[in-house]
Structure formats: C-alpha cells, structure tokens
Coordinates of C-alpha atoms in Angstrom, one line a residue:
M18 CA -0.1 -0.4 0.1
D19 CA 1.0 3.3 0.1
R20 CA 1.1 6.4 2.2
L21 CA -3.2 7.2 1.0
G22 CA -3.6 3.8 1.9
R23 CA -4.2 2.5 -1.5
R24 CA -3.2 -0.8 -4.0
P25 CA -1.0 -0.5 -6.2
H26 CA -3.5 -0.7 -8.7
Q27 CA -5.1 2.7 -6.8
A28 CA -2.6 4.2 -7.0
R29 CA -3.8 5.0 -10.5
L30 CA -6.5 6.8 -9.7
M31 CA -3.7 10.3 -9.5
A32 CA -4.2 10.8 -12.7
E33 CA -7.7 10.6 -13.2
T34 CA -10.8 12.7 -13.4
T35 CA -14.4 12.1 -11.5
A36 CA -15.7 12.5 -14.7
A37 CA -13.9 9.3 -16.3
T38 CA -14.6 7.3 -13.1
G39 CA -18.4 7.6 -13.3
G40 CA -18.7 8.6 -9.3
P41 CA -17.9 6.7 -6.3
T42 CA -20.3 2.8 -5.7
T43 CA -22.2 2.7 -2.7
V44 CA -22.0 -0.5 -1.3
P45 CA -24.3 -0.9 2.0
S46 CA -22.9 -2.9 4.7
F47 CA -26.7 -3.6 6.7
T48 CA -29.9 -5.3 5.3
D49 CA -31.9 -3.4 7.0
V50 CA -32.8 -1.9 10.1
A51 CA -33.5 -4.7 11.8
D52 CA -29.8 -5.4 11.0
V53 CA -28.4 -2.5 12.1
T54 CA -29.9 -2.3 15.2
T55 CA -28.9 -5.5 15.9
R56 CA -25.6 -5.1 15.2
L57 CA -24.9 -2.0 16.5
R58 CA -26.2 -3.3 20.0
D59 CA -23.6 -5.9 20.1
T60 CA -21.1 -3.7 20.3
G61 CA -22.3 -1.9 23.1
Y62 CA -23.9 0.3 21.6
L63 CA -28.1 0.7 21.9
A64 CA -29.8 3.0 18.9
D65 CA -33.2 4.1 19.7
D66 CA -35.2 3.6 16.3
A67 CA -34.7 6.9 14.8
T68 CA -31.1 6.6 15.0
A69 CA -31.0 3.0 13.6
T70 CA -33.3 4.3 10.8
S71 CA -31.2 7.3 10.1
T72 CA -27.8 4.8 10.0
Y73 CA -29.7 2.8 7.5
L74 CA -30.2 4.9 5.2
A75 CA -27.0 6.7 5.4
D76 CA -25.3 2.9 4.4
R77 CA -27.9 2.1 1.9
L78 CA -28.6 6.0 0.2
G79 CA -24.3 6.6 0.5
K80 CA -25.4 10.0 2.2
P81 CA -23.7 11.8 4.7
L82 CA -25.5 11.8 8.4
L83 CA -25.3 14.8 10.5
V84 CA -26.2 13.6 13.6
E85 CA -27.2 17.3 16.4
G86 CA -27.5 16.8 19.7
P87 CA -25.8 18.6 23.9
A88 CA -22.4 17.0 24.5
G89 CA -22.3 14.2 25.8
V90 CA -25.4 11.8 23.5
G91 CA -23.5 9.6 22.2
K92 CA -23.2 11.0 18.5
T93 CA -19.5 10.3 18.2
E94 CA -19.9 6.2 19.6
L95 CA -22.2 6.3 17.0
A96 CA -19.5 6.7 14.4
R97 CA -17.6 4.2 16.2
A98 CA -20.0 1.7 16.9
I99 CA -21.0 2.3 12.5
S100 CA -17.2 1.0 12.3
Q101 CA -16.8 -1.9 15.3
S102 CA -20.0 -3.4 13.4
T103 CA -19.1 -3.5 10.2
D104 CA -15.7 -3.7 10.3
A105 CA -14.1 -0.5 8.2
E106 CA -11.5 1.4 8.9
F107 CA -12.5 4.6 11.1
I108 CA -10.9 7.8 10.4
R109 CA -12.3 10.8 12.2
L110 CA -11.5 14.3 11.5
Q111 CA -11.8 16.6 14.6
C112 CA -12.8 20.3 14.1
Y113 CA -12.2 23.0 15.7
E114 CA -11.5 26.2 15.5
G115 CA -8.5 27.4 12.5
I116 CA -8.6 24.5 11.5
D117 CA -7.3 24.6 7.3
E118 CA -7.2 22.7 4.3
A119 CA -3.9 21.6 5.3
R120 CA -5.2 20.0 8.2
A121 CA -8.6 18.2 7.0
L122 CA -7.2 17.5 2.9
Y123 CA -3.3 17.6 2.0
E124 CA -0.4 19.3 3.1
W125 CA 3.5 18.3 1.7
N126 CA 6.5 17.6 3.3
H127 CA 8.5 20.6 2.4
A128 CA 11.0 19.5 4.5
K129 CA 11.6 16.4 2.9
Q130 CA 10.9 17.7 -0.3
I131 CA 14.0 20.4 0.5
L132 CA 16.2 17.3 0.5
H133 CA 15.4 15.7 -2.3
I134 CA 15.9 18.4 -4.2
Q135 CA 19.3 19.0 -2.5
A136 CA 20.8 15.8 -3.0
T137 CA 19.5 14.9 -6.8
G138 CA 21.6 18.1 -7.1
T139 CA 20.8 20.1 -10.5
R140 CA 18.4 19.6 -13.0
D141 CA 15.6 21.3 -14.7
W142 CA 12.3 22.1 -12.6
D143 CA 10.1 19.5 -14.7
E144 CA 12.3 16.8 -13.7
A145 CA 12.7 17.9 -10.1
K146 CA 8.5 19.2 -10.0
S147 CA 7.6 15.4 -11.4
D148 CA 10.3 14.1 -9.0
I149 CA 8.8 15.8 -5.5
F150 CA 5.2 16.2 -6.5
S151 CA 4.5 12.4 -6.0
D152 CA 3.1 10.2 -3.7
E153 CA 6.7 10.0 -1.3
F154 CA 6.0 13.0 -0.3
L155 CA 2.5 13.8 -0.1
L156 CA 1.0 14.1 4.2
P157 CA -2.2 12.6 3.1
R158 CA -4.8 13.5 5.8
P159 CA -8.4 12.4 7.3
L160 CA -10.2 13.2 4.4
L161 CA -8.3 12.5 1.4
R162 CA -7.5 9.2 3.2
A163 CA -10.9 8.2 3.5
I164 CA -12.1 8.9 -0.2
S165 CA -8.4 7.3 -1.2
R166 CA -9.7 3.6 0.2
S167 CA -11.0 1.3 -1.7
E168 CA -12.4 -0.8 1.7
P169 CA -14.6 -0.1 3.9
T170 CA -14.7 3.3 6.0
V171 CA -16.5 5.1 8.1
L172 CA -15.2 8.7 7.8
L173 CA -16.2 11.3 11.5
I174 CA -16.0 14.5 10.8
D175 CA -16.1 15.4 14.7
E176 CA -17.9 18.7 15.4
V177 CA -17.6 20.7 12.5
D178 CA -20.5 23.6 14.4
K179 CA -16.6 24.8 15.9
A180 CA -14.4 24.8 12.5
D181 CA -14.9 28.1 10.6
V182 CA -17.5 28.6 8.1
D183 CA -14.4 28.5 5.0
V184 CA -14.3 25.0 6.4
E185 CA -18.3 23.8 4.6
G186 CA -17.2 25.1 2.0
L187 CA -14.6 22.9 1.8
L188 CA -16.5 20.0 2.8
L189 CA -18.7 20.8 0.4
E190 CA -16.7 19.9 -3.2
V191 CA -15.5 16.7 -0.8
L192 CA -19.3 15.2 0.0
S193 CA -20.9 15.8 -3.7
D194 CA -17.8 14.6 -6.0
F195 CA -15.7 12.4 -3.0
A196 CA -13.1 14.0 -4.8
V197 CA -10.5 15.8 -3.9
T198 CA -8.1 18.3 -7.1
I199 CA -4.7 18.1 -6.1
P200 CA -3.2 21.0 -8.8
E201 CA 0.5 19.4 -9.3
M202 CA -0.6 15.4 -9.1
G203 CA -4.5 15.7 -10.3
T204 CA -7.7 14.6 -9.2
V205 CA -8.3 11.9 -6.7
A206 CA -11.9 9.8 -6.7
A207 CA -13.4 7.9 -4.3
T208 CA -14.0 4.2 -5.4
R209 CA -16.4 3.1 -3.0
R210 CA -17.8 5.8 -1.0
P211 CA -17.5 5.6 2.4
I212 CA -20.6 6.1 5.3
V213 CA -19.5 9.8 6.4
I214 CA -21.0 11.3 10.3
L215 CA -21.2 15.0 11.0
T216 CA -21.5 15.9 14.1
S217 CA -22.8 18.7 16.3
N218 CA -23.0 20.2 19.1
A219 CA -25.7 22.9 17.7
T220 CA -22.8 26.3 19.0
R221 CA -23.5 27.9 15.6
D222 CA -26.0 27.4 12.6
L223 CA -24.3 25.3 9.6
S224 CA -25.3 26.4 6.3
E225 CA -28.1 25.4 5.3
A226 CA -25.4 23.8 1.8
L227 CA -24.5 21.7 3.8
K228 CA -27.4 20.3 5.1
R229 CA -28.6 19.6 2.2
R230 CA -26.4 17.0 0.9
C231 CA -26.8 15.3 4.6
L232 CA -29.5 13.4 6.6
Y233 CA -30.6 14.3 9.7
L234 CA -31.1 13.0 13.1
Y235 CA -31.1 14.5 16.9
I236 CA -29.6 12.6 19.8
D237 CA -30.6 14.5 23.0
F238 CA -30.2 13.1 26.2
P239 CA -31.9 9.2 26.6
D240 CA -34.9 8.8 29.0
S241 CA -34.7 7.0 31.9
A242 CA -35.1 3.3 30.5
R243 CA -33.0 3.9 28.5
E244 CA -30.0 5.4 30.3
R245 CA -30.6 2.7 32.5
E246 CA -31.1 -0.2 29.8
I247 CA -27.2 1.6 28.3
L248 CA -25.8 1.2 32.4
A249 CA -26.9 -2.2 32.8
S250 CA -24.9 -2.6 29.7
R251 CA -21.7 -0.6 30.6
V252 CA -21.4 -1.2 34.4
P253 CA -23.3 -4.8 34.7
G254 CA -21.8 -5.4 38.1
L255 CA -23.7 -2.5 39.5
P256 CA -26.9 -3.5 41.5
E257 CA -30.1 -2.6 39.7
A258 CA -32.2 -1.1 42.3
L259 CA -27.9 1.5 42.6
A260 CA -28.4 2.0 38.4
A261 CA -32.5 3.8 39.4
E262 CA -31.1 5.9 41.3
L263 CA -28.7 7.0 39.5
V264 CA -29.9 7.7 36.8
R265 CA -32.9 9.6 38.9
V266 CA -30.4 11.7 40.2
V267 CA -28.8 12.4 36.4
G268 CA -32.0 13.4 36.0
V269 CA -32.3 16.1 38.1
L270 CA -28.5 17.3 37.4
R271 CA -29.8 18.0 34.3
A272 CA -32.6 19.8 35.0
L273 CA -31.1 22.5 36.9
D274 CA -29.7 25.7 35.3
I275 CA -25.4 24.1 34.9
R276 CA -22.4 25.2 32.7
K277 CA -22.3 21.4 31.5
K278 CA -24.8 18.8 31.7
P279 CA -23.9 15.3 33.0
S280 CA -23.0 12.8 29.8
V281 CA -24.1 9.9 29.1
A282 CA -20.9 8.8 29.7
E283 CA -20.3 10.3 32.2
T284 CA -23.1 8.5 33.6
I285 CA -21.7 5.4 33.0
D286 CA -18.2 7.0 34.9
W287 CA -20.3 7.3 38.3
G288 CA -21.5 3.3 37.6
N289 CA -18.2 2.6 37.8
T290 CA -17.0 4.2 40.4
L291 CA -20.0 4.0 43.0
L292 CA -18.9 0.0 42.1
A293 CA -15.1 0.8 42.6
L294 CA -16.6 2.4 45.8
G295 CA -18.5 -1.2 47.3
A296 CA -22.0 0.6 47.1
G297 CA -24.4 -1.7 47.8
E298 CA -22.1 -4.7 48.8
S299 CA -23.2 -4.2 52.4
T300 CA -26.6 -5.5 51.2
G301 CA -25.7 -7.9 48.4
G302 CA -27.2 -4.8 45.9
A303 CA -30.9 -5.6 47.5
G304 CA -32.4 -2.1 48.6
A305 CA -29.0 -0.3 47.9
T306 CA -29.7 3.3 47.5
L307 CA -27.4 6.3 46.3
D308 CA -27.4 8.0 49.6
D309 CA -26.4 11.8 50.4
G310 CA -23.3 11.6 51.8
L311 CA -21.7 9.2 48.4
I312 CA -23.0 11.9 46.4
A313 CA -21.3 15.0 48.0
R314 CA -18.4 12.4 47.8
T315 CA -18.4 11.8 44.5
L316 CA -20.1 14.6 42.3
G317 CA -17.1 15.1 40.3
V318 CA -17.4 12.4 38.4
V319 CA -20.5 14.0 36.4
L320 CA -20.1 17.8 36.9
K321 CA -16.6 20.0 36.1
H322 CA -17.7 22.7 36.8
R323 CA -17.6 24.8 39.8
P324 CA -21.1 26.7 40.3
D325 CA -22.6 23.6 38.5
L326 CA -21.0 21.8 41.9
K327 CA -22.0 24.5 43.8
T328 CA -25.7 24.7 42.5
A329 CA -26.0 20.6 42.6
F330 CA -25.0 21.4 46.5
K331 CA -27.7 23.8 46.9
E332 CA -30.7 22.1 44.9
L333 CA -30.4 18.6 46.5
K334 CA -29.4 19.8 49.8
L335 CA -26.7 18.3 50.1
G336 CA -24.9 20.5 53.3

C-alpha cells in the first residue's frame, strides 16, 4: 500500500478525473433497520428506532449523516459503533477553530522535498517537479485518506460546528463529488463511498447548503428507561436499585441551570465509581441506595465546573 492506504493499482487514480470514474460506488453494509439495531447492540451501542433508521439510510443511500445534539449523548460513539459493526476503517477529522485545508485534506512535506532536491543535484524544474510532487512527499489528512480507500471506511467529521464557515465550503466540495483535486498531481476520486458521519453540538448554525447534502438526526439525552439499559450494559455489576437511583439523580442534575449537563459517558463513569467504592455490597445489592454522603463525595465525576457543583449541592440539599 502507499501512504494513502491504496493498493498499487488504486494509486493510478491520481491521474484520473472525477468524470472518468463515473462516481464512487455505494456498497451497503447493513441489510435492514433491524440489522443495524442488532449489530450496533453487539458493539455495546443501544440505538433507538430513529438512530437505527437514519444509520441504515445513510449506509443504503450513500448520503452523509449529520448528527446534532448535546455534548455527551453518543454522537461520536455512533460513528465508532458503525465502524466496529461493519469491520470498517475508522477515520476521524476533529474540527476546531482555525482548522484549514492542510489539516483536513493534505499538505506537502516541504522539508523532505527540499532535501530531495539538494540530494539529486542540479536539474531543470520540470524534471525535479515530477519527483517531489508525488505520493512519497504527500501528507494525506483525514478527508483525502477516507476517499482514497477502496475498503469499507467510516469517516467521522467531529464537531463540525467548531470549524470556521470557510471549511464548510471545502466539505461541500468533498461530500458532493467524493473527489479531491491536487493541482500538482491530478484528481483523487473515491471508488467506494465511505459512510460519513458529521456531528454538531449546535454551537452555531450550519449552512443550508451543507445540510441539504446530509440526512439529519437529532440525539437527545436518553429517557430514564433507556439510560438504565445503557448502564446495565456498560456497568453490569452495578445493583439494579442503585443504577435506578443514579439515573434518577442524573436526571435531576440535567434539569438544573448548569453550565455542562452530565453526559451519558459520565453516567457510566459514575456507575463505575460507585462499583469501585463498593456501594451496595453490604446489602448484596438489594435495597442499595445512593445516599447524600456518597453523592457529595463523588459528584465531581459528573460535574466538572465549580459553579455547577455549588448549584447541585444547593438544589440537592447536600449541605
């Protein structure tokens, strides 16, 4: 394989245009919605009907799936679970303020190019250019790596709302044609369309043009029954009564006016914390309760800001 993760014959795509490829093929990974639910559950991800249906359609139709919702509800974990359940390569583009094309698509290894020119002596530019603008000197970033693969791939574009608006224009081009043009080399066009998941915490509005290219799914905090099911799956040793009490308290915390509401991952962490402290052992799990003292000692597992802790102590009357 070359540094783009392609077989030797795939590297020839560099010289081809998008039109010549006829567009990437869509090879479905799931047979139906029930298959999605079952296979995601096997990875530990408990998908509701809306999530399973959206995942199936994204896979079947070959369309990107935009997943919005509060931080910590399982948006990123959905992409990971899809990757695990389909035996696909997981490629993640983490967005942040200031991310640019070089971080998202590709850049050249300039230091290596200079060293190569110095080592090969005096040559005319046309001859040197054919050497230094090749796979050997290319540093592929997540978007280019994802569309260059012919094997199953899940591309996660995480927290797209944190990227600058200009980056959306880049995503529009890539997600429309699944091709990247490198001026010095040609066009890399996908032969197999990856499953693309975009996540957003809705900190800013995304462009309508980007949304039009995507299916849309909103994931909220789970209801108490679903969260108890998730907790039972991820922390199986936690007594049922204690798990129910923990989920109830987490629900109360999420209803408070606090900066950062507890995520599902933090609920799981709290469950593991209680288990590590031996909560419920004295009663063998029967009648185990989450008393005020235990809550006060472990509240920092789920709340990470001092004002949030003060609010919780006051509202829960923890003293």
